[in-house]
CSV table of C-alpha atoms in Angstrom, one decimal:
chain,number,residue,atom,x,y,z
A,1,MET,CA,-13.2,14.5,28.6
A,2,ILE,CA,-10.2,16.5,29.0
A,3,GLY,CA,-9.9,19.1,25.9
A,4,THR,CA,-10.0,19.0,22.3
A,5,THR,CA,-7.6,18.8,19.6
A,6,THR,CA,-6.1,22.2,17.8
A,7,THR,CA,-5.4,21.1,14.0
A,8,ALA,CA,-1.6,22.8,13.5
A,9,ALA,CA,-1.2,25.7,11.2
A,10,PRO,CA,0.0,25.7,7.9
A,11,LEU,CA,3.1,26.7,6.9
A,12,THR,CA,2.6,30.7,5.5
A,13,GLU,CA,4.4,34.0,4.5
A,14,ALA,CA,2.8,35.8,7.8
A,15,ARG,CA,4.3,33.1,10.1
A,16,VAL,CA,7.4,33.7,8.2
A,17,ALA,CA,7.2,36.6,9.0
A,18,GLY,CA,7.6,36.6,12.6
A,19,LEU,CA,10.8,35.3,12.7
A,20,ASP,CA,14.2,36.8,13.2
A,21,VAL,CA,15.2,38.8,10.0
A,22,THR,CA,18.7,36.4,9.3
A,23,GLY,CA,16.2,33.5,9.2
A,24,GLN,CA,13.4,34.4,6.8
A,25,GLY,CA,15.2,34.1,3.9
A,26,PRO,CA,15.3,30.4,2.9
A,27,TRP,CA,11.7,29.5,4.2
A,28,ARG,CA,10.4,32.5,1.4
A,29,ALA,CA,12.5,30.1,-0.5
A,30,TYR,CA,11.4,27.3,0.1
A,31,LEU,CA,7.6,28.6,-0.2
A,32,GLU,CA,8.0,30.4,-3.5
A,33,ARG,CA,9.4,26.9,-4.7
A,34,SER,CA,6.9,25.2,-4.0
A,35,ARG,CA,3.9,27.5,-5.0
A,36,ALA,CA,5.8,27.5,-8.2
A,37,LEU,CA,5.6,24.1,-8.1
A,38,MET,CA,2.4,23.6,-7.3
A,39,ALA,CA,1.4,26.0,-10.4
A,40,ALA,CA,3.6,23.6,-12.9
A,41,ASP,CA,2.1,20.8,-11.8
A,42,LYS,CA,-1.6,21.8,-12.5
A,43,ALA,CA,-0.7,24.5,-16.0
A,44,THR,CA,0.8,20.4,-16.7
A,45,LEU,CA,-2.7,18.8,-16.2
A,46,ALA,CA,-4.9,21.7,-17.4
A,47,ALA,CA,-2.6,21.6,-20.7
A,48,GLU,CA,-3.8,18.0,-21.2
A,49,ARG,CA,-7.3,18.5,-20.5
A,50,ALA,CA,-7.4,21.2,-22.6
A,51,GLY,CA,-9.7,21.1,-25.4
A,52,GLY,CA,-11.2,17.8,-24.8
A,53,THR,CA,-12.5,15.3,-21.6
A,54,VAL,CA,-11.4,14.5,-19.1
A,55,PRO,CA,-10.5,11.1,-18.5
A,56,ALA,CA,-12.7,9.0,-15.4
A,57,SER,CA,-9.6,7.8,-13.2
A,58,ALA,CA,-9.0,4.4,-14.1
A,59,ALA,CA,-6.5,3.5,-10.5
A,60,ALA,CA,-7.4,1.2,-8.4
A,61,HIS,CA,-8.0,2.8,-5.3
A,62,LEU,CA,-6.4,0.7,-2.1
A,63,LYS,CA,-5.6,0.4,0.9
A,64,GLY,CA,-2.3,-1.7,2.3
A,65,GLU,CA,-0.5,-3.5,-0.4
A,66,SER,CA,0.6,-1.2,-3.3
A,67,GLY,CA,1.5,-3.8,-6.4
A,68,MET,CA,5.4,-3.0,-5.9
A,69,PRO,CA,6.0,-6.3,-4.0
A,70,LEU,CA,10.0,-5.1,-2.8
A,71,ASP,CA,11.0,-8.4,-1.5
A,72,ARG,CA,10.6,-11.0,-4.7
A,73,PRO,CA,13.3,-13.4,-5.8
A,74,ALA,CA,15.8,-10.6,-8.3
A,75,ALA,CA,15.0,-12.7,-11.6
A,76,TRP,CA,11.2,-11.6,-10.6
A,77,TYR,CA,12.1,-7.1,-11.3
A,78,ALA,CA,13.5,-8.8,-15.1
A,79,SER,CA,10.3,-9.6,-15.9
A,80,ALA,CA,7.1,-8.1,-17.8
A,81,GLN,CA,4.8,-7.6,-15.0
A,82,ALA,CA,7.4,-5.7,-12.8
A,83,ALA,CA,8.4,-3.8,-16.0
A,84,HIS,CA,4.7,-2.7,-16.3
A,85,VAL,CA,4.8,-1.4,-12.7
A,86,ALA,CA,7.6,-0.1,-13.4
A,87,ASP,CA,6.1,1.5,-16.7
A,88,ASN,CA,3.0,2.9,-14.2
A,89,ILE,CA,4.9,4.3,-11.8
A,90,VAL,CA,6.4,6.3,-13.8
A,91,SER,CA,3.5,7.4,-15.9
A,92,TRP,CA,2.0,9.0,-12.3
A,93,GLN,CA,4.8,10.1,-11.5
A,94,THR,CA,4.0,14.0,-10.6
A,95,PRO,CA,5.7,17.3,-12.8
A,96,ALA,CA,6.9,18.2,-9.6
A,97,GLY,CA,9.0,14.8,-8.8
A,98,GLY,CA,6.3,12.7,-6.4
A,99,TRP,CA,4.0,10.5,-6.0
A,100,GLY,CA,-0.2,10.3,-5.2
A,101,LYS,CA,-1.1,7.7,-2.4
A,102,ASN,CA,-2.9,4.3,-2.2
A,103,VAL,CA,-2.3,3.4,-6.3
A,104,ASP,CA,-2.2,-0.1,-7.3
A,105,ARG,CA,0.4,0.0,-9.1
A,106,GLY,CA,0.3,-3.2,-10.7
A,107,GLY,CA,-3.3,-1.7,-12.4
A,108,PRO,CA,-3.5,0.9,-15.8
A,109,LEU,CA,-0.9,3.4,-16.9
A,110,ARG,CA,-1.9,7.1,-16.3
A,111,ARG,CA,-4.0,8.1,-19.8
A,112,ARG,CA,-3.6,11.7,-20.8
A,113,GLY,CA,-5.2,14.7,-18.7
A,114,GLU,CA,-6.2,11.6,-15.6
A,115,HIS,CA,-5.7,13.3,-12.6
A,116,TYR,CA,-1.7,12.6,-10.8
A,117,ALA,CA,-3.5,12.0,-7.3
A,118,PRO,CA,-7.0,10.2,-7.4
A,119,VAL,CA,-7.6,9.8,-4.2
A,120,ASP,CA,-8.4,12.0,-1.6
A,121,ASP,CA,-8.1,10.8,1.8
A,122,ASP,CA,-11.7,10.6,3.5
A,123,PRO,CA,-14.0,13.6,4.8
A,124,ALA,CA,-15.7,12.1,7.1
A,125,GLY,CA,-12.4,11.5,9.2
A,126,GLY,CA,-12.4,15.6,9.6
A,127,VAL,CA,-9.7,16.0,6.4
A,128,VAL,CA,-12.3,19.0,4.1
A,129,ALA,CA,-12.1,17.8,0.8
A,130,ARG,CA,-10.1,20.7,-1.2
A,131,ALA,CA,-12.4,22.0,-3.7
A,132,ASP,CA,-10.4,21.9,-6.7
A,133,GLY,CA,-9.6,18.5,-5.9
A,134,TRP,CA,-6.4,18.7,-5.3
A,135,SER,CA,-4.8,16.8,-2.7
A,136,TYR,CA,-1.9,14.8,-2.2
A,137,VAL,CA,-0.8,15.3,-5.0
A,138,GLY,CA,3.1,14.6,-4.2
A,139,THR,CA,2.9,12.5,-0.8
A,140,ILE,CA,4.9,10.9,2.3
A,141,ASP,CA,2.2,9.6,3.9
A,142,ASN,CA,1.5,5.8,3.9
A,143,ASP,CA,5.2,5.4,2.2
A,144,ALA,CA,4.1,7.2,-1.1
A,145,THR,CA,6.8,8.0,-3.0
A,146,THR,CA,9.6,6.0,-1.2
A,147,THR,CA,8.2,2.6,-2.0
A,148,GLU,CA,8.0,3.9,-5.6
A,149,LEU,CA,12.1,4.9,-6.0
A,150,ARG,CA,13.1,1.4,-3.9
A,151,PHE,CA,11.0,-0.4,-7.0
A,152,LEU,CA,12.6,2.0,-9.8
A,153,ALA,CA,15.7,1.2,-8.3
A,154,ARG,CA,14.9,-2.9,-7.7
A,155,ALA,CA,13.7,-2.5,-11.4
A,156,GLN,CA,16.6,-0.3,-13.2
A,157,ALA,CA,19.2,-2.7,-12.0
A,158,ALA,CA,17.7,-6.3,-12.9
A,159,ARG,CA,17.8,-4.4,-16.7
A,160,GLN,CA,20.7,-2.5,-17.1
A,161,GLY,CA,21.1,0.0,-20.4
A,162,PRO,CA,18.6,1.7,-22.4
A,163,GLY,CA,16.4,-0.6,-21.4
A,164,GLY,CA,16.3,0.5,-18.1
A,165,ALA,CA,17.3,4.2,-19.1
A,166,ALA,CA,13.6,5.8,-18.1
A,167,TRP,CA,13.3,4.5,-14.5
A,168,ARG,CA,16.2,5.8,-13.7
A,169,ALA,CA,15.9,8.7,-15.0
A,170,ALA,CA,12.1,8.8,-12.8
A,171,PHE,CA,13.9,7.2,-10.0
A,172,VAL,CA,16.9,10.6,-9.6
A,173,LYS,CA,13.6,13.0,-10.3
A,174,GLY,CA,12.5,11.4,-7.6
A,175,VAL,CA,15.2,11.9,-5.4
A,176,ARG,CA,15.5,15.7,-6.1
A,177,TYR,CA,11.6,15.9,-5.7
A,178,LEU,CA,12.3,14.7,-2.1
A,179,LEU,CA,15.4,16.8,-1.4
A,180,ASP,CA,12.7,19.9,-2.6
A,181,ALA,CA,10.7,19.2,0.2
A,182,GLN,CA,12.6,18.7,3.0
A,183,TYR,CA,12.4,22.0,4.9
A,184,PRO,CA,14.8,24.7,5.4
A,185,ASN,CA,15.5,22.7,9.3
A,186,GLY,CA,15.3,19.3,8.0
A,187,GLY,CA,11.9,18.0,8.3
A,188,PHE,CA,9.3,16.9,5.7
A,189,PRO,CA,5.9,18.5,5.5
A,190,GLN,CA,3.1,15.5,5.1
A,191,VAL,CA,2.5,17.0,1.7
A,192,TYR,CA,4.8,18.2,-1.3
A,193,PRO,CA,4.2,20.6,-2.7
A,194,LEU,CA,2.9,22.3,0.3
A,195,GLN,CA,-1.2,21.9,0.8
A,196,GLY,CA,-1.7,24.0,4.3
A,197,GLY,CA,-3.8,23.0,7.1
A,198,TYR,CA,-1.5,20.3,9.5
A,199,HIS,CA,0.2,18.1,6.3
A,200,ASP,CA,2.8,21.0,6.5
A,201,ALA,CA,3.7,20.2,9.6
A,202,ILE,CA,6.7,18.5,9.9
A,203,THR,CA,5.6,15.0,9.9
A,204,TYR,CA,6.8,11.7,11.5
A,205,ASN,CA,3.1,10.2,11.3
A,206,ASP,CA,2.9,6.8,10.3
A,207,ASP,CA,7.1,6.7,10.1
A,208,ALA,CA,7.2,9.2,7.6
A,209,LEU,CA,10.1,11.5,8.0
A,210,ALA,CA,11.7,7.7,9.1
A,211,THR,CA,10.7,6.1,5.6
A,212,VAL,CA,12.4,8.7,3.5
A,213,VAL,CA,15.8,9.1,6.1
A,214,ALA,CA,16.5,5.5,4.9
A,215,LEU,CA,15.7,5.6,1.4
A,216,LEU,CA,18.2,9.1,1.5
A,217,ASP,CA,20.8,6.7,3.4
A,218,ALA,CA,19.9,3.6,0.9
A,219,VAL,CA,21.0,6.6,-1.9
A,220,ALA,CA,23.7,7.9,-0.3
A,221,ALA,CA,25.4,4.7,0.4
A,222,ARG,CA,25.2,4.1,-3.9
A,223,GLU,CA,25.2,0.0,-3.3
A,224,GLY,CA,23.5,-2.2,-5.1
A,225,ASP,CA,20.7,-1.5,-6.4
A,226,TYR,CA,22.0,2.1,-6.4
A,227,ALA,CA,25.1,2.2,-7.6
A,228,PHE,CA,24.0,3.9,-10.8
A,229,VAL,CA,22.7,7.5,-8.8
A,230,PRO,CA,25.2,10.3,-9.6
A,231,ALA,CA,28.2,10.5,-7.4
A,232,GLY,CA,26.7,14.9,-6.9
A,233,LEU,CA,23.0,13.4,-5.9
A,234,ALA,CA,23.9,10.5,-3.2
A,235,ALA,CA,26.0,13.6,-1.6
A,236,GLN,CA,23.2,15.5,-1.4
A,237,ALA,CA,21.2,13.0,0.0
A,238,GLY,CA,23.4,12.0,2.7
A,239,ALA,CA,23.4,15.7,3.8
A,240,ALA,CA,19.6,15.5,3.3
A,241,ALA,CA,18.8,12.9,6.4
A,242,GLU,CA,22.1,14.5,8.3
A,243,ARG,CA,19.9,17.2,8.5
A,244,ALA,CA,17.1,15.4,9.0
A,245,VAL,CA,18.3,13.2,11.8
A,246,ASP,CA,19.4,17.0,13.7
A,247,VAL,CA,15.7,17.9,13.9
A,248,VAL,CA,14.4,14.9,15.0
A,249,LEU,CA,16.7,15.8,17.7
A,250,ALA,CA,16.0,19.3,18.5
A,251,SER,CA,12.2,18.5,17.9
A,252,GLN,CA,12.5,15.5,20.8
A,253,ILE,CA,9.8,16.6,23.7
A,254,VAL,CA,11.0,17.3,27.1
A,255,ALA,CA,7.7,16.2,29.5
A,256,GLY,CA,8.1,16.8,33.4
A,257,GLY,CA,11.7,17.8,33.2
A,258,VAL,CA,13.3,15.1,31.0
A,259,LEU,CA,13.3,14.5,27.2
A,260,ALA,CA,10.9,11.8,26.4
A,261,GLY,CA,9.5,11.4,22.9
A,262,TRP,CA,7.9,12.8,20.0
A,263,CYS,CA,4.3,13.6,18.3
A,264,GLN,CA,2.5,12.5,16.0
A,265,GLN,CA,4.1,16.2,13.8
A,266,HIS,CA,5.9,18.9,14.6
A,267,ASP,CA,5.0,22.7,13.9
A,268,ALA,CA,7.1,23.2,10.8
A,269,LEU,CA,8.9,26.9,12.1
A,270,THR,CA,8.7,26.4,16.0
A,271,LEU,CA,9.0,22.4,16.0
A,272,ALA,CA,6.2,22.2,18.6
A,273,PRO,CA,4.3,19.6,19.3
A,274,VAL,CA,1.2,20.2,17.3
A,275,GLY,CA,-2.6,18.4,16.6
A,276,ALA,CA,-3.8,16.9,13.0
A,277,ARG,CA,-6.9,15.1,12.7
A,278,ASN,CA,-9.8,15.6,14.7
A,279,PHE,CA,-8.7,12.7,16.9
A,280,GLU,CA,-5.3,13.6,16.7
A,281,PRO,CA,-4.2,15.7,19.2
A,282,ALA,CA,-0.4,17.1,19.8
A,283,ALA,CA,0.8,13.9,22.5
A,284,LEU,CA,3.5,12.2,23.0
A,285,SER,CA,2.9,9.0,20.8
A,286,THR,CA,4.8,5.9,21.6
A,287,ALA,CA,4.9,4.2,18.4
A,288,GLU,CA,6.3,6.6,15.9
A,289,SER,CA,8.9,7.7,18.7
A,290,ALA,CA,10.0,4.1,18.9
A,291,ARG,CA,10.5,4.1,15.0
A,292,LEU,CA,12.8,7.5,15.7
A,293,LEU,CA,14.5,5.8,18.4
A,294,SER,CA,15.1,2.9,16.2
A,295,LEU,CA,16.4,5.3,13.3
A,296,LEU,CA,18.7,7.3,15.8
A,297,MET,CA,20.3,4.0,16.7
A,298,ARG,CA,21.5,2.9,12.8
A,299,ARG,CA,23.4,6.3,12.4
A,300,PRO,CA,26.5,4.9,12.1
A,301,LYS,CA,28.2,7.6,14.4
A,302,PRO,CA,26.1,8.4,16.5
A,303,SER,CA,26.8,12.1,19.2
A,304,ALA,CA,27.2,11.8,22.5
A,305,ARG,CA,23.5,14.1,22.0
A,306,LEU,CA,22.1,11.3,19.7
A,307,VAL,CA,23.0,9.4,22.5
A,308,ALA,CA,21.5,11.0,24.9
A,309,ALA,CA,18.1,11.3,23.0
A,310,VAL,CA,17.8,7.8,22.7
A,311,ASP,CA,18.8,7.1,26.0
A,312,ALA,CA,16.2,9.2,27.2
A,313,GLY,CA,13.7,8.1,25.0
A,314,VAL,CA,13.9,4.4,25.6
A,315,ALA,CA,13.4,5.4,29.0
A,316,TRP,CA,10.7,7.4,28.4
A,317,LEU,CA,9.3,4.3,26.4
A,318,LYS,CA,9.2,1.7,29.4
A,319,ARG,CA,7.4,4.4,31.8
A,320,ALA,CA,4.7,5.0,29.4
A,321,ALA,CA,4.2,0.8,29.3
A,322,VAL,CA,1.2,-0.3,30.1
A,323,TYR,CA,0.6,-4.2,32.3
A,324,ASP,CA,-2.6,-6.2,33.5
A,325,VAL,CA,-4.9,-4.9,29.9
A,326,ALA,CA,-5.2,-6.1,27.1
A,327,TRP,CA,-6.7,-4.5,23.8
A,328,VAL,CA,-9.1,-7.1,22.0
A,329,ARG,CA,-11.7,-7.3,19.4
A,330,GLN,CA,-15.4,-8.2,19.9
A,331,ALA,CA,-17.7,-10.5,18.5
A,332,ASP,CA,-19.5,-7.1,16.8
A,333,GLY,CA,-15.9,-6.4,15.5
A,334,GLY,CA,-15.2,-3.4,18.5
A,335,ARG,CA,-12.1,-3.4,20.4
A,336,VAL,CA,-12.4,-2.6,24.0
A,337,LEU,CA,-9.6,-2.3,26.8
A,338,VAL,CA,-10.5,-4.8,29.1
A,339,ALA,CA,-8.7,-5.9,32.5
A,340,ARG,CA,-6.5,-9.0,32.4
A,341,PRO,CA,-4.0,-9.6,35.1
A,342,GLY,CA,-0.6,-10.8,34.2
A,343,ALA,CA,-0.3,-9.6,30.2
A,344,GLY,CA,1.4,-6.5,29.0
A,345,PRO,CA,3.3,-4.7,28.4
A,346,ILE,CA,1.2,-2.9,25.8
A,347,TRP,CA,1.9,0.7,25.1
A,348,PRO,CA,-0.8,3.5,24.4
A,349,ARG,CA,-0.5,5.2,21.5
A,350,MET,CA,-0.5,8.5,22.7
A,351,ILE,CA,0.4,10.1,26.2
A,352,ASP,CA,-0.2,13.5,27.0
A,353,ILE,CA,2.2,16.1,27.8
A,354,ALA,CA,1.4,17.5,30.9
A,355,THR,CA,0.8,14.7,32.6
A,356,ALA,CA,1.5,11.3,31.3
A,357,ARG,CA,-1.4,9.9,30.3
A,358,PRO,CA,-3.2,8.0,28.3
A,359,VAL,CA,-5.3,9.7,25.8
A,360,PHE,CA,-7.5,8.7,22.6
A,361,GLY,CA,-8.9,12.0,20.4
A,362,ASP,CA,-12.5,11.1,18.9
A,363,ARG,CA,-14.1,11.9,15.0
A,364,ASP,CA,-16.1,15.2,16.9
A,365,GLY,CA,-12.7,16.7,18.3
A,366,THR,CA,-13.1,15.7,21.7
A,367,ILE,CA,-10.0,14.5,23.6
A,368,HIS,CA,-10.5,11.2,26.6
A,369,THR,CA,-8.4,9.6,28.9
A,370,ASP,CA,-11.1,6.3,28.8
A,371,VAL,CA,-10.5,4.3,25.1
A,372,ASN,CA,-13.7,3.0,26.5
A,373,GLU,CA,-16.2,6.1,26.1
A,374,LEU,CA,-14.8,7.1,22.2
A,375,SER,CA,-17.5,6.4,19.4
A,376,LEU,CA,-17.3,2.5,18.5
A,377,GLU,CA,-16.0,3.3,14.5
A,378,ARG,CA,-13.6,5.6,16.2
A,379,ARG,CA,-12.3,3.3,18.6
A,380,SER,CA,-12.2,0.6,16.6
A,381,GLY,CA,-10.5,2.4,13.7
A,382,TYR,CA,-7.4,3.5,14.9
A,383,GLY,CA,-4.7,1.7,16.1
A,384,TRP,CA,-5.2,3.1,20.0
A,385,PHE,CA,-2.8,0.5,21.3
A,386,GLY,CA,0.2,-1.5,20.7
A,387,ASP,CA,3.1,-3.7,21.5
A,388,ARG,CA,5.3,-2.8,18.3
A,389,PRO,CA,8.0,-0.3,20.6
A,390,ALA,CA,8.9,-3.2,22.7
A,391,ALA,CA,10.7,-3.9,19.0
A,392,ALA,CA,13.0,-0.2,20.4
A,393,LEU,CA,13.9,-1.6,23.6
A,394,ALA,CA,15.6,-4.7,21.8
A,395,ASP,CA,17.4,-2.9,19.6
A,396,HIS,CA,18.6,-0.5,22.2
A,397,ALA,CA,19.7,-3.9,24.4
A,398,ARG,CA,22.3,-4.8,21.2
A,399,TRP,CA,22.7,-1.1,20.9
A,400,THR,CA,24.1,-0.6,24.2
A,401,ALA,CA,26.0,-3.7,24.4
A,402,ARG,CA,27.4,-2.3,21.0
A,403,ARG,CA,29.1,0.9,22.5
A,404,PRO,CA,32.0,1.5,23.9
């Protein structure tokens, strides 16, 4: 054990007051807007519940499949089943314009007075459930909001005219929600309106920011499913995507004197790498870094700065690869790292910034250098090793070959 995880600080007025006076205005306005939108969300729900009973949640909670397939033949999106999913999405959209996570959108429509986001994070995972039950009411975690928007775009394309008007209106409102959620420096929090805690950090974890940028790029292009997007909104989406790329470049971590990769989350104001849940310390993250590198390599006109960032990040991923070990599942379902000559490469999920050694977090906040020391539940319930960076390395080889 080499230490304990420190959770990221929330974005607050007090912290904004520590900025240079000329830089405080946009952040104060952001906080005011966030508070106003949360107040409106809460007031709307309270008004629906006034004088009546509160309906129990009928939403199907799930992990993984969302009920919003994006890979069906075009004709399927004109079906009654697809229309039900799109109507479900519209019914669950918050007044601010976002959506909660981990809900089956093929399930029942939201009833008046039903909570907008019935799924809280597992309190056993180190997240303290909010006393008011107001959690993840609008989020980009687990592909939420972006998947709802992509499905609405696909569905409305199959129903031109008045039949798809409600879906198009919800889509526009959802894109405006993402634009509202973006920080003045280009980053995105995990939850918006702001929930506090590590959720306020700029979130690269599980590809949250990268997924938002990919959607904003599609909106900006106004092609295919997105041809209906108003030109002004498309221009705003394109500008927001570029600001997000700028903050990715600005937050790349220097380790050992050279540019390396990124943490799963970075402080909203300082861009410093920060911890999140108890088992997620502030460390370089190979999986998230790989996705960010692929995002950067897809920019149409890469600057010299971007090229240097990508080349340095790929070089770091190559250094971070490990060989002659395998991450295997045992008969009892638990995972363990074992010696296996000739195996690899695989990548540890997290790399200590100062020592360049793999690190692993446990439920109690302790940080370890040996994954096999972790509790069985946390050792087996998190992706501590994987081969995802291999795809980014392959992307880089092709990208380099295309460069003049």
